[in-house]
Tab-separated table of C-alpha atoms in Angstrom:
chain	number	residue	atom	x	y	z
A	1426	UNK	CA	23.362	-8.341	-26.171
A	1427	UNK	CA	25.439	-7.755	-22.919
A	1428	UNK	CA	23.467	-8.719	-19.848
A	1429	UNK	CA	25.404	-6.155	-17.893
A	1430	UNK	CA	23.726	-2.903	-19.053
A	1431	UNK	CA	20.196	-3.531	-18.289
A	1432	UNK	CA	21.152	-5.565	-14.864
A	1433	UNK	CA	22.872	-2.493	-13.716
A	1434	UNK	CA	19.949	-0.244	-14.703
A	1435	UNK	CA	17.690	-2.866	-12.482
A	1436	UNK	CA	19.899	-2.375	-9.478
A	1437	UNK	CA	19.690	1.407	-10.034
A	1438	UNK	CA	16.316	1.301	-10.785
A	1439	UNK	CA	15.817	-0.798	-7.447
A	1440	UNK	CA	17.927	0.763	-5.092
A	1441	UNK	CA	16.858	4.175	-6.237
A	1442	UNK	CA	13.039	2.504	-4.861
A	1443	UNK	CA	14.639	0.811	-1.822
A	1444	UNK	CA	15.872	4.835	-0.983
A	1445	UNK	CA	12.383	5.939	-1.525
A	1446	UNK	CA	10.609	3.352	0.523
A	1447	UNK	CA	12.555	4.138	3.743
A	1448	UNK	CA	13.097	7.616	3.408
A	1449	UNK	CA	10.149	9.314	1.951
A	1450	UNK	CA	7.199	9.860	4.587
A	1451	UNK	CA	4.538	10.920	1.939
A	1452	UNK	CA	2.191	7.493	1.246
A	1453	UNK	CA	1.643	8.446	-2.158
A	1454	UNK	CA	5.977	8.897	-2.676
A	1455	UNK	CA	6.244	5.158	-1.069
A	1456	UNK	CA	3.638	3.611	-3.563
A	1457	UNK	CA	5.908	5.148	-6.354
A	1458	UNK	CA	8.730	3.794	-5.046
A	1459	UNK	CA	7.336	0.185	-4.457
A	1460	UNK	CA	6.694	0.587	-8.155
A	1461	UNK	CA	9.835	1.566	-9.258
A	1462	UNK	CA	11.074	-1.307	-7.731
A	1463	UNK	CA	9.004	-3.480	-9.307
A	1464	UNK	CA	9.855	-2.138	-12.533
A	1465	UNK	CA	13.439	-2.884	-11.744
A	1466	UNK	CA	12.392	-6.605	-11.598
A	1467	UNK	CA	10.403	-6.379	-14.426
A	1468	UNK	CA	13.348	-5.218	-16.203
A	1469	UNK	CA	15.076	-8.236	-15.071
A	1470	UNK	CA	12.878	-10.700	-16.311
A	1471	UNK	CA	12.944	-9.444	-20.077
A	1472	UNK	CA	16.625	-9.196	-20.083
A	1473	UNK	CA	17.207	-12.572	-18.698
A	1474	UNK	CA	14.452	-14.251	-20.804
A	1475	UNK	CA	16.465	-12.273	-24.226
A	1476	UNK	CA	19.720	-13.580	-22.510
A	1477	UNK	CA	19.075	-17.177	-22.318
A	1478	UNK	CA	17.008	-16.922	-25.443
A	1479	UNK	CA	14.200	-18.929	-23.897
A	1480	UNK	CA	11.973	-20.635	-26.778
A	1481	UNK	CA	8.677	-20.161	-24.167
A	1482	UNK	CA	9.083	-16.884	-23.183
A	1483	UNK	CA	8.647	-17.244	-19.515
A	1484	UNK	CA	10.408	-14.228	-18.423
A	1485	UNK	CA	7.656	-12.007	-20.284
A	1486	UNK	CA	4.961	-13.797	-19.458
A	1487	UNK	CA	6.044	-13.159	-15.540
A	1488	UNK	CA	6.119	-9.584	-16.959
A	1489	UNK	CA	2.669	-9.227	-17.895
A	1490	UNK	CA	1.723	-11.198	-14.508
A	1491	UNK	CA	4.081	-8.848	-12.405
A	1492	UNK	CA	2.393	-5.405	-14.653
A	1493	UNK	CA	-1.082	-6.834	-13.682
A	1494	UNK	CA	-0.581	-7.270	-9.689
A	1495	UNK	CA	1.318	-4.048	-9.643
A	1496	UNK	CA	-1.734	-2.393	-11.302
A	1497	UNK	CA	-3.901	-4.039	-8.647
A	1498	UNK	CA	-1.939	-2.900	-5.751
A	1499	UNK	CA	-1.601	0.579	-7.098
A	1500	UNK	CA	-5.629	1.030	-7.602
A	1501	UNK	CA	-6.170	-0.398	-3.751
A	1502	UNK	CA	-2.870	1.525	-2.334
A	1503	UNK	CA	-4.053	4.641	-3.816
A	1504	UNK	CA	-7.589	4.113	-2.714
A	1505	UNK	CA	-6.551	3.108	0.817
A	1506	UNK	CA	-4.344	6.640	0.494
A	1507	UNK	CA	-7.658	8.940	0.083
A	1508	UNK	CA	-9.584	7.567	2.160
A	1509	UNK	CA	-7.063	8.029	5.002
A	1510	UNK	CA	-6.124	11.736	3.293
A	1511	UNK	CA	-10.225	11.968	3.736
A	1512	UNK	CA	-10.254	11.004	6.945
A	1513	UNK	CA	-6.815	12.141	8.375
A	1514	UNK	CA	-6.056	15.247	6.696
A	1515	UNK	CA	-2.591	13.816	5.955
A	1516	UNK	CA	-0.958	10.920	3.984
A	1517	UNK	CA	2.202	11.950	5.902
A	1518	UNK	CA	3.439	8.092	7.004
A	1519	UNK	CA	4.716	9.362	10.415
A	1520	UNK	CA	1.703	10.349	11.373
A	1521	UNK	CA	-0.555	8.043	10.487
A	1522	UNK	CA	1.099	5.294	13.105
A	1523	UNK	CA	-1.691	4.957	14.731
A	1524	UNK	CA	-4.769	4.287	13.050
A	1525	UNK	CA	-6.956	2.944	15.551
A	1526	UNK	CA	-9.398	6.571	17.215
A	1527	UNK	CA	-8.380	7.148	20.671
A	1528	UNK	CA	-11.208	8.249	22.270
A	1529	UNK	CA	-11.250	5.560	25.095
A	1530	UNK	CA	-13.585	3.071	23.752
A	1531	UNK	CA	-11.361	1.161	22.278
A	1532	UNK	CA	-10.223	-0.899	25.584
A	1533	UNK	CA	-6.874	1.537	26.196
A	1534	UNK	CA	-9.079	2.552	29.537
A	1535	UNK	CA	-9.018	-1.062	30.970
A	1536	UNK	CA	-12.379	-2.261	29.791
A	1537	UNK	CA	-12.660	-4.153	26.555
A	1538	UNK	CA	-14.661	-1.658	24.718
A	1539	UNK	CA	-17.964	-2.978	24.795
A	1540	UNK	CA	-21.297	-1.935	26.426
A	1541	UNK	CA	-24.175	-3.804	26.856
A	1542	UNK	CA	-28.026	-3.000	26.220
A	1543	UNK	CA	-30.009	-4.313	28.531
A	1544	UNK	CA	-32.835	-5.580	25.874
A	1545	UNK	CA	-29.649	-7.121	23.463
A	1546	UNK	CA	-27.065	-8.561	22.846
A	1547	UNK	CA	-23.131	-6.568	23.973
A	1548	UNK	CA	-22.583	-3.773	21.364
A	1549	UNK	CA	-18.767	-3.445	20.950
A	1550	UNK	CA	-17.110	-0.169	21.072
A	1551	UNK	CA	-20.711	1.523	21.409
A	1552	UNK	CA	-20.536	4.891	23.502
A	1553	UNK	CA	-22.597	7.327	25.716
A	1554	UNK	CA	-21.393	10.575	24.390
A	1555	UNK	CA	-24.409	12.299	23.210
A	1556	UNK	CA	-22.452	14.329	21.178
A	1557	UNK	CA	-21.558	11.379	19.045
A	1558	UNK	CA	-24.311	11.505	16.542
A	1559	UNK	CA	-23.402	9.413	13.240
A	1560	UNK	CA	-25.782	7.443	11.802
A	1561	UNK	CA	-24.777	3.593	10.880
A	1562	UNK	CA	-26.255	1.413	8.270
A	1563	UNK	CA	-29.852	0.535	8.294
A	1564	UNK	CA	-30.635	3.740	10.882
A	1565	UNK	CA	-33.007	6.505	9.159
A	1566	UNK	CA	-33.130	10.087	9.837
A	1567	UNK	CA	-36.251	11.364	11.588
């Protein structure tokens, strides 16, 4: 078997990823191109391993690894993806820069974001808008 054929369909395969990484702005487009790219190594490690005609198999067993972690990052990349798309609106990447909320209690005003109680302990990034009404854990409703 020539080794040439499936190397050059890896550095299609990758480049073709590389292109989608930088210039697609959809989150959901980037995690298919980090795949593809992966695939393209994937594809590397089976040829080489039938190249050299290894007796252990190493190159496929790297496969199966490689599969498994990609699966991994795919279910927590396209978790992280709807809860932002939840959140957000948008999994646009450009605007999703910042992800901290800017609603000056997160230290941008020159204080460091905390308040204190006067019975407790300082409560970081705790507010006085009374409009603010979300309940955290252990808090009932009345």
């Amino acid at each position: 078997m020539h080794l040439a054929y499936p190397a050059v369909l890896a550095v299609l395969l990758f480049c073709t990823g590389l292109y989608g990484v930088l210039a697609r702005r959809n989150a959901i487009l980037v995690l298919m191109s980090v795949e593809l790219m992966l695939n393209a190594v994937n594809l590397n490690l089976v040829a080489f391993d039938v190249w050299l005609r290894d007796t252990l198999h190493a190159g496929q067993a790297l496969t199966l690894f490689t599969i498994t972690i990609a699966a991994a990052e795919i279910g927590i990349g396209l978790a992280i993806v709807l809860l932002v798309h939840r959140n957000r609106g948008t999994s646009h990447i450009d605007r999703l820069r910042e992800l901290a909320e800017t609603d000056g209690t997160d230290g941008t005003d020159g204080t460091d974001g905390a308040a204190t109680d006067s019975d407790g302990p300082t409560v970081a990034g705790a507010t006085d808008n009374p409009a603010d009404t979300r309940l955290t854990r252990g808090e009932a409703t009345a």
